[in-house]
Backbone as ProteinMPNN parsed JSONL, in Angstrom:
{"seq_chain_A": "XXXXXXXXXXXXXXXXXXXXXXXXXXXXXXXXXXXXXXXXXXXXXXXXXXXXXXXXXXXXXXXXXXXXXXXXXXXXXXXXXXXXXXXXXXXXXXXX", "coords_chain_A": {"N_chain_A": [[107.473, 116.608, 86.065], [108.048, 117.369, 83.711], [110.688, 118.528, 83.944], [112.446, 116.515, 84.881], [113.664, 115.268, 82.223], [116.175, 117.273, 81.871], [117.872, 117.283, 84.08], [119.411, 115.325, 84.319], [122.075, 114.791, 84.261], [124.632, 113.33, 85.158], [123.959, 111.074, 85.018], [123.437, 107.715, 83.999], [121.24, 106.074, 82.833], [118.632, 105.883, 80.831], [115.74, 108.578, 81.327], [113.134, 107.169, 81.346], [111.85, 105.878, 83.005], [112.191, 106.834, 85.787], [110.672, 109.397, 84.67], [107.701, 108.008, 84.557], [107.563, 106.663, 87.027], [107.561, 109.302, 88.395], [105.274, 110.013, 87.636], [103.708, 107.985, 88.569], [103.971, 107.971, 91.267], [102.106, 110.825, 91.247], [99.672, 109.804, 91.093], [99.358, 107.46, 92.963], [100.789, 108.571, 95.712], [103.307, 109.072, 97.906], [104.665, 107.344, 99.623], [107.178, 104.602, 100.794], [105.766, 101.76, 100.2], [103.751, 102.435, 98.073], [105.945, 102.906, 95.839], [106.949, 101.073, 95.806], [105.265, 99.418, 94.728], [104.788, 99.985, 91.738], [107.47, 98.877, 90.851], [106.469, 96.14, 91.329], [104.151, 95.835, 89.993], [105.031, 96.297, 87.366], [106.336, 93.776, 87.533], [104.558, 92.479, 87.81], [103.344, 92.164, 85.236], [104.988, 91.399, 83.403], [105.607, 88.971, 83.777], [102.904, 88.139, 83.077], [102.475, 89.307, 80.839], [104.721, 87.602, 79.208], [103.518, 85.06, 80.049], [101.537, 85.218, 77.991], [102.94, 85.28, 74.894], [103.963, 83.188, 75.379], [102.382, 81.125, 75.126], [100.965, 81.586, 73.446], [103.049, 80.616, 71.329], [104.47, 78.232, 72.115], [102.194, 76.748, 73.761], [100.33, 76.096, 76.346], [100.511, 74.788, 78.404], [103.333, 74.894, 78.575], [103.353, 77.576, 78.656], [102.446, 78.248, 80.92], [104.188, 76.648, 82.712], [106.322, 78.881, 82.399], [105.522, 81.038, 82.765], [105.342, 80.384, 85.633], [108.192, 79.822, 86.247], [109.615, 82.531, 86.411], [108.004, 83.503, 88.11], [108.778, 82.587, 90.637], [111.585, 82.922, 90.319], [114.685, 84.035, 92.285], [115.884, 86.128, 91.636], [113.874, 87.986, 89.9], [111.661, 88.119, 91.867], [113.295, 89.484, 93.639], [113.952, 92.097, 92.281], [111.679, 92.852, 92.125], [110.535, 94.178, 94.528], [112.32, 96.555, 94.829], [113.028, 99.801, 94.421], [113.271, 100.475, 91.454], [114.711, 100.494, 87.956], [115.08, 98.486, 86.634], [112.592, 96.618, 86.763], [111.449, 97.491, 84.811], [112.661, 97.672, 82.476], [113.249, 94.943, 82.151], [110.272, 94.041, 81.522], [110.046, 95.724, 79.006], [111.879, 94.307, 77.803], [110.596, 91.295, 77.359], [108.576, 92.565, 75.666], [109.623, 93.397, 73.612]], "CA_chain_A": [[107.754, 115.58, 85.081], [108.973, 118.16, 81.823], [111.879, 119.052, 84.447], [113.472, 115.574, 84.767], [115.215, 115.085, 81.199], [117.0, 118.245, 82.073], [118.861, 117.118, 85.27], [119.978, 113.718, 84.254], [123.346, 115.165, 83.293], [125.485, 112.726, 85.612], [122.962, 110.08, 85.47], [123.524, 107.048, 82.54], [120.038, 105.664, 82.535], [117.661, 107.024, 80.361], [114.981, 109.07, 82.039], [111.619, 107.035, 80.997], [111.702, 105.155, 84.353], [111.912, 108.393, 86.073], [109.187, 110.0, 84.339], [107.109, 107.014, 85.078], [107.639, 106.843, 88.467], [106.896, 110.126, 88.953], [103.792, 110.124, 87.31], [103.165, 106.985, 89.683], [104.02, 109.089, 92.574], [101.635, 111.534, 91.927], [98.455, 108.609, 91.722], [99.331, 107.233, 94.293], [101.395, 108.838, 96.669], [104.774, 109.122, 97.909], [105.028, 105.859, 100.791], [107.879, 103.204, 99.942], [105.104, 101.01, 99.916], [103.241, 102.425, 97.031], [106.756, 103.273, 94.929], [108.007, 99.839, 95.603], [104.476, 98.683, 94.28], [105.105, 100.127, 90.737], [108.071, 97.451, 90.518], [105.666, 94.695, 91.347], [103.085, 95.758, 88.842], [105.946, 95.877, 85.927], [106.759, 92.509, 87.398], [103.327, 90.723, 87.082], [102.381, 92.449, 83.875], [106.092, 90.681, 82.819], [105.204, 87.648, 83.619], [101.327, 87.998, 82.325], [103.036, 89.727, 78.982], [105.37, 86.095, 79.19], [102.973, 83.678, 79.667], [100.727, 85.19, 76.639], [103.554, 85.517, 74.385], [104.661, 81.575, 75.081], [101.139, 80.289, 74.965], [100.971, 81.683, 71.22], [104.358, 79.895, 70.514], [104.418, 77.271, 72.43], [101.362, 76.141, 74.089], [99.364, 75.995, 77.843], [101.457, 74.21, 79.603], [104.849, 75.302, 78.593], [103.538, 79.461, 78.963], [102.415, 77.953, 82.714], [105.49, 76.626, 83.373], [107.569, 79.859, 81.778], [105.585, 81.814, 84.516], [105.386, 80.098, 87.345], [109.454, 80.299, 86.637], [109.89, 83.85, 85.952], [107.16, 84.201, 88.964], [109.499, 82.406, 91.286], [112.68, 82.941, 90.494], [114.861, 85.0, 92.987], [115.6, 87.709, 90.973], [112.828, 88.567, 89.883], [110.934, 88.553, 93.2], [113.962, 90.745, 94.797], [114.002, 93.452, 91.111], [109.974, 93.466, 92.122], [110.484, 95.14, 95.508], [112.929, 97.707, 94.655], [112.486, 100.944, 93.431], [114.83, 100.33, 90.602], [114.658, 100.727, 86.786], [115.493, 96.947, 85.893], [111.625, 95.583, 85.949], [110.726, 98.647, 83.508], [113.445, 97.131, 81.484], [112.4, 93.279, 81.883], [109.061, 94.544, 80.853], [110.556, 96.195, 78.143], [112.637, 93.262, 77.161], [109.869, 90.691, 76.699], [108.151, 93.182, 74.901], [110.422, 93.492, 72.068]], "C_chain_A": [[108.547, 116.162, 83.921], [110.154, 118.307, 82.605], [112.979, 117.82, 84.366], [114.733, 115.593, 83.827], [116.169, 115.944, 81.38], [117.982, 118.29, 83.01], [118.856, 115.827, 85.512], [121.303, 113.8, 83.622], [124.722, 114.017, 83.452], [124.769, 111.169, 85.586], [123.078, 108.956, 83.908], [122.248, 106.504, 82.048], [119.651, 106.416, 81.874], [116.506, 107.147, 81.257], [113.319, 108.205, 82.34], [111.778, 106.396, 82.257], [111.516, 106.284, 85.163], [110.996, 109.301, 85.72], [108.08, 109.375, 84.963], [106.903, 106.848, 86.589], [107.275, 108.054, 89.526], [106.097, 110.789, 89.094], [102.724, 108.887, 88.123], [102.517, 107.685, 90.797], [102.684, 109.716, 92.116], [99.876, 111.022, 91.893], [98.656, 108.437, 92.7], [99.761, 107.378, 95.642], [102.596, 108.421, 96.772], [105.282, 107.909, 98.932], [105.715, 105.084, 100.255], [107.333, 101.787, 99.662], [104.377, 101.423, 98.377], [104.694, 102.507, 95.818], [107.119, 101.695, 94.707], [106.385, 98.677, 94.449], [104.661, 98.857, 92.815], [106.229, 98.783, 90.436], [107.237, 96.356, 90.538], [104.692, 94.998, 90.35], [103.66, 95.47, 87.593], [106.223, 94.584, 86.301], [105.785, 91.631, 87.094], [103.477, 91.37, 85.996], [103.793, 91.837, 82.761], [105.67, 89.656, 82.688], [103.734, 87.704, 83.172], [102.212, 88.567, 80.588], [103.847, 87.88, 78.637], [104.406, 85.299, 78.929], [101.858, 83.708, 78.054], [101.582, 85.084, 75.206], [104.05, 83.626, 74.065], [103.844, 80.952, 74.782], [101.12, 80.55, 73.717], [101.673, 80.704, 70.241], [104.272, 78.771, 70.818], [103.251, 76.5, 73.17], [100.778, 76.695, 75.919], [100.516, 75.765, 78.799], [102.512, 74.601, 79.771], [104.561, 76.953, 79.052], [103.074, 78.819, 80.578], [103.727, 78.243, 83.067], [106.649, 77.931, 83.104], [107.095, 80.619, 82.892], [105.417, 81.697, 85.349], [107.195, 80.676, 87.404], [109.583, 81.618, 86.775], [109.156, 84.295, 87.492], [108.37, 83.586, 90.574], [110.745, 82.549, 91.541], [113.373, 84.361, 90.908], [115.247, 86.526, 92.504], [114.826, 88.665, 90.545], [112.034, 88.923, 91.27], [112.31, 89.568, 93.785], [113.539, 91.909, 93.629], [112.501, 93.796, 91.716], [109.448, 94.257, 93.2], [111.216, 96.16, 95.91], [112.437, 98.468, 94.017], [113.688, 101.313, 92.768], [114.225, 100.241, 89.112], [114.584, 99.501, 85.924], [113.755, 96.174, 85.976], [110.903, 96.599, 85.014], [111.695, 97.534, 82.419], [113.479, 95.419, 81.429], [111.108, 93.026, 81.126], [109.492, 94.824, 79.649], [111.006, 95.336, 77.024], [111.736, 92.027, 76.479], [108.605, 91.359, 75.914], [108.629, 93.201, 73.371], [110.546, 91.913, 71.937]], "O_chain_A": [[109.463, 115.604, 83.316], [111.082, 118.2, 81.802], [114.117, 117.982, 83.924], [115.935, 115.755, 84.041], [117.268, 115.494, 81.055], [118.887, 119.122, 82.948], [118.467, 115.236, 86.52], [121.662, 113.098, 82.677], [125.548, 113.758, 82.577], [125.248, 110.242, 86.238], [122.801, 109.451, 82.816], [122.117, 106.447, 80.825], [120.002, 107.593, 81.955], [116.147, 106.179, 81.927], [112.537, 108.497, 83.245], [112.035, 107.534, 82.648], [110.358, 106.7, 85.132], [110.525, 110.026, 86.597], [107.458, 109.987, 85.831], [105.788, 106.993, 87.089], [106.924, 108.04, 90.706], [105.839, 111.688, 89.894], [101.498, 108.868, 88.236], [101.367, 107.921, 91.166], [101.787, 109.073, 92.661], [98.987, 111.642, 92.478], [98.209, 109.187, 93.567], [99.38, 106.678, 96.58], [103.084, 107.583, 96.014], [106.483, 107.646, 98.878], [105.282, 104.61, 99.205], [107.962, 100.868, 99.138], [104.528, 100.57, 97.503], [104.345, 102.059, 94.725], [107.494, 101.209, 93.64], [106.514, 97.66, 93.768], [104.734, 97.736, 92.312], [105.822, 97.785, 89.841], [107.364, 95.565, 89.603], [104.417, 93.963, 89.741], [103.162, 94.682, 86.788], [106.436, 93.922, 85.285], [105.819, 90.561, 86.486], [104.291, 90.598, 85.49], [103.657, 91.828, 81.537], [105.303, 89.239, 81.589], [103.6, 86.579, 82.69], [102.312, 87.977, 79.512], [103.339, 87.13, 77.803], [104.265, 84.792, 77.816], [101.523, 82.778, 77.319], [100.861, 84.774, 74.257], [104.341, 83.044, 73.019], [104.158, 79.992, 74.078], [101.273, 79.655, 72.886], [101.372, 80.208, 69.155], [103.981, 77.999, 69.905], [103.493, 75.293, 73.131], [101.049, 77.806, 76.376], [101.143, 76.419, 79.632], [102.932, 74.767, 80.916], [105.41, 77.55, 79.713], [103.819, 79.29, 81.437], [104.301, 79.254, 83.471], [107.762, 77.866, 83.626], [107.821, 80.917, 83.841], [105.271, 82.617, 86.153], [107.594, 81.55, 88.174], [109.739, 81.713, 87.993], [109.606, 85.284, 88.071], [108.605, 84.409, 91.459], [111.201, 82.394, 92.674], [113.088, 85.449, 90.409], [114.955, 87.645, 92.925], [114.958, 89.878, 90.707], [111.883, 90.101, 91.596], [111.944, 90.516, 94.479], [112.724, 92.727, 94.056], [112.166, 94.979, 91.776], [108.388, 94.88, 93.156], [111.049, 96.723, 96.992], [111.583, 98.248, 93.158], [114.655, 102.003, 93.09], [113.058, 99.849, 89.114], [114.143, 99.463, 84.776], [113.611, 95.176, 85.27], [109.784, 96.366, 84.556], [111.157, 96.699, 81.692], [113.825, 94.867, 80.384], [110.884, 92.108, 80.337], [109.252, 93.847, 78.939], [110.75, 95.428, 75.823], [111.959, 91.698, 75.314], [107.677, 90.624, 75.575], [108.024, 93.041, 72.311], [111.078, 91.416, 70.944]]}, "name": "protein", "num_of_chains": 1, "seq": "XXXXXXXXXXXXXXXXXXXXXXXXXXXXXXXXXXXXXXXXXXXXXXXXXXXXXXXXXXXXXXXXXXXXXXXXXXXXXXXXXXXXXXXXXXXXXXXX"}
């Protein structure tokens, strides 16, 4: 994990996804089933961070409906079975 930041020289992302992931890895193992599961956990805990965030603002019904969308819509379900950097940074995004 301390070795990463050091050999991201060609690489534009920043590393925290990469750290992350490979502090995943070493819970749960290395199978493209468990790596690809990390995306799906940043993706519910998106949409669970969403719907608490809209229910504050806007109410029950409307944080439903914000994540049923977010829970259905195709982008999201494909970003949630890659092992890709973009639902760290969806996460990220309705965070801020």
């Amino acid at each position: 994990v301390h070795t990463i930041p050091g050999r991201v020289d060609g690489v534009l992302h920043p590393p925290l996804y990469h750290v992350l992931l490979r502090l995943w890895r070493e819970v749960t193992g290395d199978s493209i089933s468990t790596l690809r599961g990390f995306s799906t956990l940043l993706s519910l805990g998106t949409i669970a961070l969403l719907f608490v965030l809209v229910r504050a603002r806007a109410g029950l019904a409307v944080a439903g409906w914000a994540g049923l969308l977010v829970a259905i819509a195709w982008a999201n379900v494909q970003q949630a079975t890659e092992v890709r950097g973009y639902t760290l940074l969806q996460f990220w995004t309705v965070l801020a």
